[in-house]
Short mmCIF file of C-alpha atoms and ligand atoms in Angstrom, two decimals:
data_model
loop_
_atom_site.label_atom_id
_atom_site.label_comp_id
_atom_site.label_asym_id
_atom_site.label_seq_id
_atom_site.Cartn_x
_atom_site.Cartn_y
_atom_site.Cartn_z
CA MET Z 780 -24.01 -3.74 0.52
CA THR Z 781 -25.83 -0.48 0.87
CA ASN Z 782 -25.29 3.24 1.04
CA GLN Z 783 -28.55 3.55 3.00
CA LEU Z 784 -27.16 2.73 6.41
CA GLY Z 785 -29.07 3.79 9.50
CA THR Z 786 -28.21 7.24 10.87
CA LEU Z 787 -27.76 8.61 14.38
CA GLU Z 788 -30.87 10.77 13.90
CA GLU Z 789 -33.02 7.68 13.44
CA LEU Z 790 -32.13 6.41 16.89
CA PRO Z 791 -34.03 7.40 20.04
CA LYS Z 792 -32.32 10.08 22.11
CA ASP Z 793 -32.47 8.06 25.34
CA TYR Z 794 -30.86 5.08 23.58
CA LEU Z 795 -28.01 7.25 22.28
CA ARG Z 796 -27.56 8.78 25.73
CA ALA Z 797 -27.39 5.34 27.34
CA LEU Z 798 -24.79 4.19 24.81
CA ASN Z 799 -22.85 7.39 25.33
CA ASP Z 800 -22.79 6.92 29.10
CA LEU Z 801 -21.25 3.49 28.54
CA SER Z 802 -18.71 4.83 26.00
CA VAL Z 803 -19.98 2.67 23.19
CA ALA Z 804 -21.02 3.78 19.72
CA PRO Z 805 -23.24 2.17 17.08
CA LEU Z 806 -21.08 1.30 14.09
CA TRP Z 807 -23.56 1.68 11.24
CA PRO Z 808 -23.82 5.51 11.15
CA PHE Z 809 -20.02 5.67 10.84
CA LEU Z 810 -19.31 2.53 8.85
CA ARG Z 811 -19.24 3.99 5.36
CA ALA Z 812 -16.90 6.82 6.41
CA ALA Z 813 -14.53 4.26 7.94
CA LEU Z 814 -14.83 1.77 5.07
CA PRO Z 815 -15.97 3.49 1.89
CA PHE Z 816 -16.74 1.36 -1.15
CA ASP Z 817 -13.98 0.89 -3.76
CA PHE Z 818 -11.86 3.95 -3.02
CA PRO Z 819 -10.53 5.47 0.22
CA SER Z 820 -11.65 8.86 1.45
CA ARG Z 821 -8.76 11.27 1.76
CA ALA Z 822 -8.44 14.47 3.76
CA THR Z 823 -5.01 15.27 2.26
CA VAL Z 824 -5.13 17.70 -0.66
CA PRO Z 825 -2.52 18.38 -3.34
CA PHE Z 826 -0.82 21.56 -2.15
CA ILE Z 827 2.31 23.59 -2.87
CA TRP Z 828 4.42 25.35 -0.26
CA ARG Z 829 6.36 27.91 -2.27
CA TYR Z 830 9.83 28.60 -0.94
CA LYS Z 831 9.80 32.22 -2.11
CA ASP Z 832 6.65 32.88 -0.05
CA ILE Z 833 7.84 31.12 3.11
CA ARG Z 834 11.55 31.99 3.22
CA GLY Z 835 11.06 35.55 4.53
CA HIS Z 836 8.83 34.31 7.35
CA LEU Z 837 11.40 31.69 8.28
CA MET Z 838 14.09 34.40 8.48
CA ARG Z 839 11.69 36.48 10.60
CA ALA Z 840 11.30 33.49 12.93
CA GLY Z 841 15.09 33.75 13.30
CA GLU Z 842 14.64 37.32 14.61
CA LEU Z 843 11.49 36.69 16.68
CA THR Z 844 12.39 33.45 18.38
CA PRO Z 845 15.86 32.65 19.69
CA MET Z 846 16.98 29.05 19.58
CA GLU Z 847 16.49 28.64 23.35
CA LYS Z 848 12.80 29.40 22.91
CA ALA Z 849 12.25 27.45 19.73
CA GLU Z 850 14.32 24.32 20.40
CA ARG Z 851 13.78 23.64 16.70
CA ARG Z 852 13.14 26.72 14.59
CA VAL Z 853 10.81 25.21 12.06
CA LEU Z 854 7.84 26.30 9.98
CA VAL Z 855 5.77 23.17 9.46
CA LEU Z 856 4.30 22.38 6.05
CA SER Z 857 0.80 21.54 7.23
CA ASN Z 858 -1.67 20.14 4.77
CA PRO Z 859 -4.74 22.41 4.77
CA GLY Z 860 -7.03 19.46 4.04
CA ILE Z 861 -5.93 17.73 7.25
CA GLY Z 862 -5.80 20.84 9.48
CA LEU Z 863 -2.83 23.07 10.27
CA GLU Z 864 -2.50 22.08 13.93
CA LYS Z 865 -2.09 18.42 12.99
CA LEU Z 866 1.43 19.08 11.62
CA MET Z 867 0.95 16.65 8.76
CA ALA Z 868 1.90 17.12 5.12
CA THR Z 869 0.27 13.76 4.36
CA PRO Z 870 -1.20 11.02 6.60
CA THR Z 871 2.29 9.72 7.41
CA ILE Z 872 4.71 12.55 6.63
CA TYR Z 873 5.62 15.49 8.85
CA ALA Z 874 7.58 18.08 6.87
CA GLY Z 875 9.06 21.40 7.93
CA LEU Z 876 11.57 24.04 6.94
CA GLN Z 877 14.24 24.44 9.62
CA LEU Z 878 16.49 27.47 10.01
CA ILE Z 879 19.85 27.58 11.77
CA LEU Z 880 21.72 30.86 11.92
CA PRO Z 881 25.52 31.19 12.00
CA GLY Z 882 26.88 30.18 15.39
CA GLU Z 883 23.68 28.45 16.51
CA THR Z 884 23.40 24.82 17.48
CA ALA Z 885 20.54 22.41 18.04
CA GLU Z 886 21.40 20.46 21.15
CA PRO Z 887 22.02 16.68 21.16
CA HIS Z 888 18.87 14.61 21.26
CA ARG Z 889 17.30 11.43 20.00
CA HIS Z 890 13.70 10.48 19.43
CA THR Z 891 11.47 7.61 18.45
CA PRO Z 892 10.44 9.14 15.11
CA SER Z 893 12.97 8.77 12.31
CA ALA Z 894 13.95 11.98 10.58
CA ILE Z 895 15.77 13.12 7.49
CA ARG Z 896 17.18 16.47 6.44
CA PHE Z 897 17.37 17.63 2.88
CA VAL Z 898 19.46 20.78 2.55
CA ILE Z 899 17.92 23.74 0.70
CA GLU Z 900 20.44 26.54 1.18
CA GLY Z 901 23.50 27.68 3.10
CA ASP Z 902 27.02 26.41 3.70
CA GLY Z 903 28.81 25.43 6.85
CA GLY Z 904 26.07 23.50 8.59
CA PHE Z 905 26.65 19.99 9.80
CA THR Z 906 24.74 17.31 11.61
CA ILE Z 907 26.46 14.85 13.92
CA VAL Z 908 24.72 11.48 13.94
CA ASN Z 909 25.98 8.99 16.55
CA GLY Z 910 29.34 10.76 16.42
CA GLU Z 911 29.58 10.84 12.63
CA LYS Z 912 30.06 14.36 11.31
CA CYS Z 913 27.95 14.94 8.21
CA PRO Z 914 28.53 18.12 6.23
CA MET Z 915 25.31 19.68 4.94
CA GLU Z 916 25.60 20.93 1.41
CA LYS Z 917 22.70 21.88 -0.80
CA GLY Z 918 20.74 18.79 -1.83
CA ASP Z 919 22.44 16.44 0.64
CA LEU Z 920 20.20 13.88 2.29
CA ILE Z 921 21.07 13.08 5.91
CA LEU Z 922 19.30 10.38 7.88
CA THR Z 923 18.70 10.43 11.61
CA PRO Z 924 17.01 7.06 12.11
CA SER Z 925 14.87 6.34 15.16
CA GLY Z 926 16.97 6.35 18.32
CA THR Z 927 20.15 7.82 16.84
CA TRP Z 928 21.75 10.73 18.67
CA HIS Z 929 21.89 13.88 16.59
CA GLU Z 930 22.80 17.53 16.91
CA HIS Z 931 23.17 20.34 14.41
CA TRP Z 932 25.97 22.88 14.19
CA HIS Z 933 26.61 25.86 12.02
CA ALA Z 934 30.12 27.10 11.32
CA GLY Z 935 29.27 29.12 8.19
CA LYS Z 936 28.34 32.74 7.51
CA ASN Z 937 24.84 32.56 6.06
CA PRO Z 938 21.56 31.05 7.23
CA VAL Z 939 21.23 27.33 6.67
CA VAL Z 940 17.78 26.03 5.73
CA TRP Z 941 16.78 22.45 5.26
CA LEU Z 942 13.67 20.40 4.75
CA ASP Z 943 12.92 18.09 7.66
CA ALA Z 944 10.78 15.02 7.06
CA LEU Z 945 9.76 12.72 9.90
CA ASP Z 946 7.46 9.75 10.28
CA LEU Z 947 5.97 11.61 13.25
CA PRO Z 948 2.30 11.15 12.24
CA VAL Z 949 2.77 7.37 12.39
CA ILE Z 950 4.87 7.33 15.55
CA GLY Z 951 2.49 9.82 17.17
CA SER Z 952 -0.59 7.77 16.28
CA LEU Z 953 1.09 4.75 17.88
CA GLU Z 954 1.44 6.90 21.05
CA VAL Z 955 5.15 6.22 21.26
CA SER Z 956 6.59 9.60 20.26
CA TYR Z 957 9.15 11.06 22.67
CA VAL Z 958 12.53 12.75 22.73
CA VAL Z 959 15.50 12.45 25.07
CA GLU Z 960 18.19 15.09 25.42
CA GLY Z 961 21.80 14.11 25.93
CA LYS Z 962 25.40 15.22 26.20
CA ARG Z 963 27.45 16.62 23.35
CA GLN Z 964 28.65 13.70 21.26
CA ALA Z 965 32.29 12.75 20.86
CA ILE Z 966 32.84 13.73 17.25
CA ASN Z 967 34.62 11.39 14.91
CA ASN Z 968 36.47 13.80 12.65
CA ALA Z 969 36.95 11.29 9.83
CA ALA Z 970 35.04 11.91 6.61
CA ASP Z 971 31.46 10.64 6.75
CA ARG Z 972 30.88 7.10 5.50
CA SER Z 973 29.60 8.18 2.08
CA GLN Z 974 33.29 9.08 1.50
CA THR Z 975 34.85 6.03 3.19
CA ALA Z 976 33.19 2.64 3.82
CA TYR Z 977 30.40 3.23 1.27
CA ARG Z 978 32.30 5.36 -1.22
CA ARG Z 979 30.90 3.55 -4.25
CA SER Z 980 27.76 1.52 -4.85
CA GLY Z 981 28.46 -2.17 -5.31
CA LEU Z 982 31.20 -2.16 -2.70
CA VAL Z 983 30.59 -2.75 1.00
CA PRO Z 984 32.92 -3.57 3.90
CA TYR Z 985 33.75 -7.26 3.72
CA ALA Z 986 32.72 -7.89 7.33
CA SER Z 987 29.18 -6.68 6.55
CA LEU Z 988 28.61 -9.95 4.65
CA GLY Z 989 28.88 -11.74 7.98
CA LYS Z 990 26.99 -10.96 11.13
CA HIS Z 991 28.24 -7.41 11.64
CA ARG Z 992 25.56 -5.86 9.51
CA ALA Z 993 24.62 -2.37 10.65
CA ASP Z 994 20.99 -1.22 10.60
CA TYR Z 995 21.82 2.19 9.21
CA PRO Z 996 25.24 1.98 7.57
CA LEU Z 997 24.97 5.05 5.37
CA ILE Z 998 23.74 8.30 6.88
CA ARG Z 999 24.68 10.94 4.31
CA PHE Z 1000 23.92 10.89 0.58
CA PRO Z 1001 25.79 13.80 -1.05
CA TRP Z 1002 23.74 15.52 -3.73
CA ARG Z 1003 26.78 16.06 -5.94
CA GLU Z 1004 27.02 12.29 -6.40
CA VAL Z 1005 23.29 11.66 -6.66
CA ARG Z 1006 22.98 14.33 -9.35
CA GLU Z 1007 25.90 12.87 -11.31
CA SER Z 1008 24.27 9.45 -11.08
CA LEU Z 1009 20.99 10.78 -12.45
CA VAL Z 1010 22.74 12.53 -15.34
CA SER Z 1011 24.68 9.34 -16.13
CA LEU Z 1012 21.50 7.25 -15.95
CA ALA Z 1013 19.75 9.65 -18.35
CA ALA Z 1014 22.68 9.47 -20.75
CA GLY Z 1015 22.54 5.67 -20.69
CA SER Z 1016 18.75 5.36 -21.07
CA GLY Z 1017 16.22 5.62 -23.81
CA PRO Z 1018 14.51 9.00 -24.11
CA LYS Z 1019 11.31 7.71 -22.46
CA ASP Z 1020 12.89 5.67 -19.67
CA PRO Z 1021 12.29 7.11 -16.20
CA VAL Z 1022 15.36 8.69 -14.60
CA HIS Z 1023 14.51 7.93 -11.03
CA LEU Z 1024 16.86 6.56 -8.34
CA ALA Z 1025 15.93 5.26 -4.89
CA TYR Z 1026 18.14 5.89 -1.89
CA VAL Z 1027 18.83 2.50 -0.29
CA ASN Z 1028 20.73 0.83 2.51
CA PRO Z 1029 23.95 -0.30 0.77
CA GLU Z 1030 24.22 -3.46 2.86
CA THR Z 1031 20.70 -4.77 2.31
CA GLY Z 1032 19.67 -3.06 -0.92
CA GLY Z 1033 16.39 -2.29 0.85
CA GLU Z 1034 14.88 1.01 1.85
CA CYS Z 1035 16.97 3.21 4.19
CA LEU Z 1036 14.31 3.68 6.85
CA PRO Z 1037 11.38 1.53 7.94
CA ILE Z 1038 8.47 3.88 7.26
CA LEU Z 1039 9.52 6.60 4.82
CA GLY Z 1040 11.29 6.10 1.49
CA PHE Z 1041 13.43 8.55 -0.48
CA SER Z 1042 14.18 8.95 -4.15
CA ALA Z 1043 15.54 11.49 -6.60
CA GLN Z 1044 14.24 12.03 -10.09
CA MET Z 1045 15.49 13.91 -13.11
CA LEU Z 1046 12.91 15.24 -15.53
CA ARG Z 1047 14.53 15.98 -18.86
CA ALA Z 1048 13.90 19.44 -20.32
CA GLY Z 1049 10.29 19.52 -21.50
CA GLU Z 1050 9.70 15.92 -20.49
CA GLU Z 1051 6.30 14.78 -19.24
CA VAL Z 1052 5.95 11.75 -16.99
CA ALA Z 1053 2.81 10.08 -15.69
CA PRO Z 1054 3.65 7.62 -12.91
CA PRO Z 1055 1.08 5.00 -11.92
CA ARG Z 1056 -1.40 5.87 -9.20
CA ARG Z 1057 0.33 4.65 -6.06
CA SER Z 1058 -1.33 3.82 -2.75
CA SER Z 1059 1.50 5.67 -0.97
CA SER Z 1060 1.30 9.36 -0.10
CA ALA Z 1061 4.29 11.58 -0.77
CA ILE Z 1062 5.90 14.96 -0.81
CA MET Z 1063 7.95 16.19 -3.73
CA HIS Z 1064 10.65 18.82 -3.22
CA VAL Z 1065 12.14 20.75 -6.14
CA ILE Z 1066 15.93 20.78 -6.00
CA GLU Z 1067 16.64 22.43 -9.30
CA GLY Z 1068 14.65 23.64 -12.31
CA ALA Z 1069 10.99 24.40 -12.84
CA GLY Z 1070 7.88 22.80 -14.23
CA GLN Z 1071 4.33 21.90 -13.45
CA SER Z 1072 2.40 18.98 -12.06
CA GLU Z 1073 -1.18 17.97 -12.36
CA ILE Z 1074 -2.23 16.14 -9.20
CA ASP Z 1075 -5.81 14.87 -9.01
CA GLY Z 1076 -6.85 17.50 -11.53
CA LYS Z 1077 -5.12 20.42 -9.80
CA THR Z 1078 -2.40 22.16 -11.81
CA ILE Z 1079 0.57 23.31 -9.77
CA GLU Z 1080 3.45 25.40 -11.13
CA TRP Z 1081 6.66 24.77 -9.25
CA THR Z 1082 10.20 26.04 -9.05
CA GLU Z 1083 13.36 25.56 -7.00
CA GLY Z 1084 12.81 25.16 -3.24
CA ASP Z 1085 9.07 24.41 -3.48
CA THR Z 1086 7.50 21.38 -1.78
CA ILE Z 1087 4.29 19.68 -2.93
CA SER Z 1088 2.00 17.20 -1.18
CA VAL Z 1089 0.71 14.17 -3.05
CA PRO Z 1090 -2.31 12.30 -1.61
CA THR Z 1091 -2.69 8.51 -1.68
CA TYR Z 1092 -3.81 7.09 -5.04
CA ALA Z 1093 -3.31 10.48 -6.72
CA ARG Z 1094 -3.43 10.81 -10.50
CA ILE Z 1095 -0.17 12.53 -11.36
CA ARG Z 1096 1.47 14.11 -14.36
CA HIS Z 1097 4.75 16.05 -14.04
CA ARG Z 1098 6.24 18.22 -16.74
CA ALA Z 1099 9.63 19.96 -16.66
CA ALA Z 1100 9.88 23.37 -18.28
CA SER Z 1101 11.68 23.40 -21.61
CA GLY Z 1102 15.30 24.50 -21.76
CA LYS Z 1103 16.83 22.62 -18.85
CA PRO Z 1104 16.13 19.53 -16.79
CA ALA Z 1105 14.49 19.58 -13.39
CA PHE Z 1106 15.63 17.57 -10.38
CA VAL Z 1107 13.17 16.60 -7.66
CA PHE Z 1108 13.40 14.76 -4.35
CA HIS Z 1109 10.54 12.52 -3.23
CA VAL Z 1110 9.62 11.31 0.24
CA ASP Z 1111 6.92 8.64 0.32
CA ASP Z 1112 5.48 6.11 2.74
CA ALA Z 1113 5.81 3.15 0.36
CA PRO Z 1114 8.19 1.26 2.74
CA LEU Z 1115 5.41 1.15 5.34
CA HIS Z 1116 2.79 0.25 2.72
CA ARG Z 1117 4.95 -2.63 1.47
CA LYS Z 1118 5.61 -3.94 4.97
CA ILE Z 1119 1.96 -4.09 5.90
CA GLY Z 1120 0.89 -5.45 2.54
CA ILE Z 1121 -1.22 -2.54 1.28
CA TYR Z 1122 1.08 -1.14 -1.40
CA GLU Z 1123 -0.50 -1.06 -4.83
CA GLU Z 1124 -0.13 0.72 -8.14
CA LEU Z 1125 -3.10 1.33 -10.40
CA VAL Z 1126 -2.80 2.08 -14.08
CA ASP Z 1127 -5.87 3.58 -15.67
O1 LIG V 2006 15.73 18.27 14.06
O2 LIG V 2006 15.29 16.62 15.37
O3 LIG V 2006 11.29 19.49 12.25
O4 LIG V 2006 13.03 16.67 16.56
C1 LIG V 2006 10.81 18.37 14.27
C2 LIG V 2006 11.25 17.64 15.35
C3 LIG V 2006 13.04 18.55 13.48
C4 LIG V 2006 14.93 17.56 14.67
C5 LIG V 2006 11.70 18.80 13.34
C6 LIG V 2006 12.59 17.38 15.48
C7 LIG V 2006 13.48 17.82 14.54
#
């Protein structure tokens, strides 16, 4: 084991040229960058995208670029440590703020990346996922898993803005990212399944115990109910217990999507929490309230609508402002880490 590996400069120019002509590279000058000792190297930096700074530019995009020219009118939250053109908030998470104006639609399509929407503002938007009509109210989580048809509509009066998160960096790096456009879906006008088949946790359609198990049974997670659940959990917990709920597939109890995982957390007024250092990277979106986080030594003040990137293995401390609780939504890549056997938590 050494940090004194041979460099490119030490090698004769004609040798390097010959290797280059054959499209081969010596490993040793690059080995330590690819496999650093003890701790991974990370390009991702802790960063905050403040909603108050970005919102005006998103509205301007609504004036500058009609839907026909944008296809998706999105400002992408690009991690400056990775590079803006890479469209990555973290190594696995694409995140963006999408605007739909009254009367606009995003045409039916499906793609290999899985996506989620988390509604930030506006009433009257809805997403249709494989025919299921999902209202979009502030704080609602709506899944559009890989391969599911989806389209967005807006029947309200004000702009609708949501946070998009996709596993695009993973699907892109696998060179399997593509989209297909399709016909308008036949809309099932029944209430979405969060209000019918999966109305209450602990109850699932009887047939799902047999072989009729759906991959993605629940598509919409209404914030009203998630918030109530967090408040009830806090009321039933000790003052130091974490108030943190994971969104899961009600039929399997496992994560909703294969690569990205979703959870909602309540930070009691003035509460400070220090989660373990997790191998997974994440973004944190502030639904309600204000506070500050220290992430790898960087102090970040946040408030409603803001989104923050969290690198792998980050040292984290969150603190809610005093006076009222804060509610935050997390997207992380722990499902992928668990599947491939690299998930770990370090306590130091
Ligand atoms: O709404 O399907 O932010 O396909 C990027 C790509 C949103 C979407 C994005 C997409 C979508």
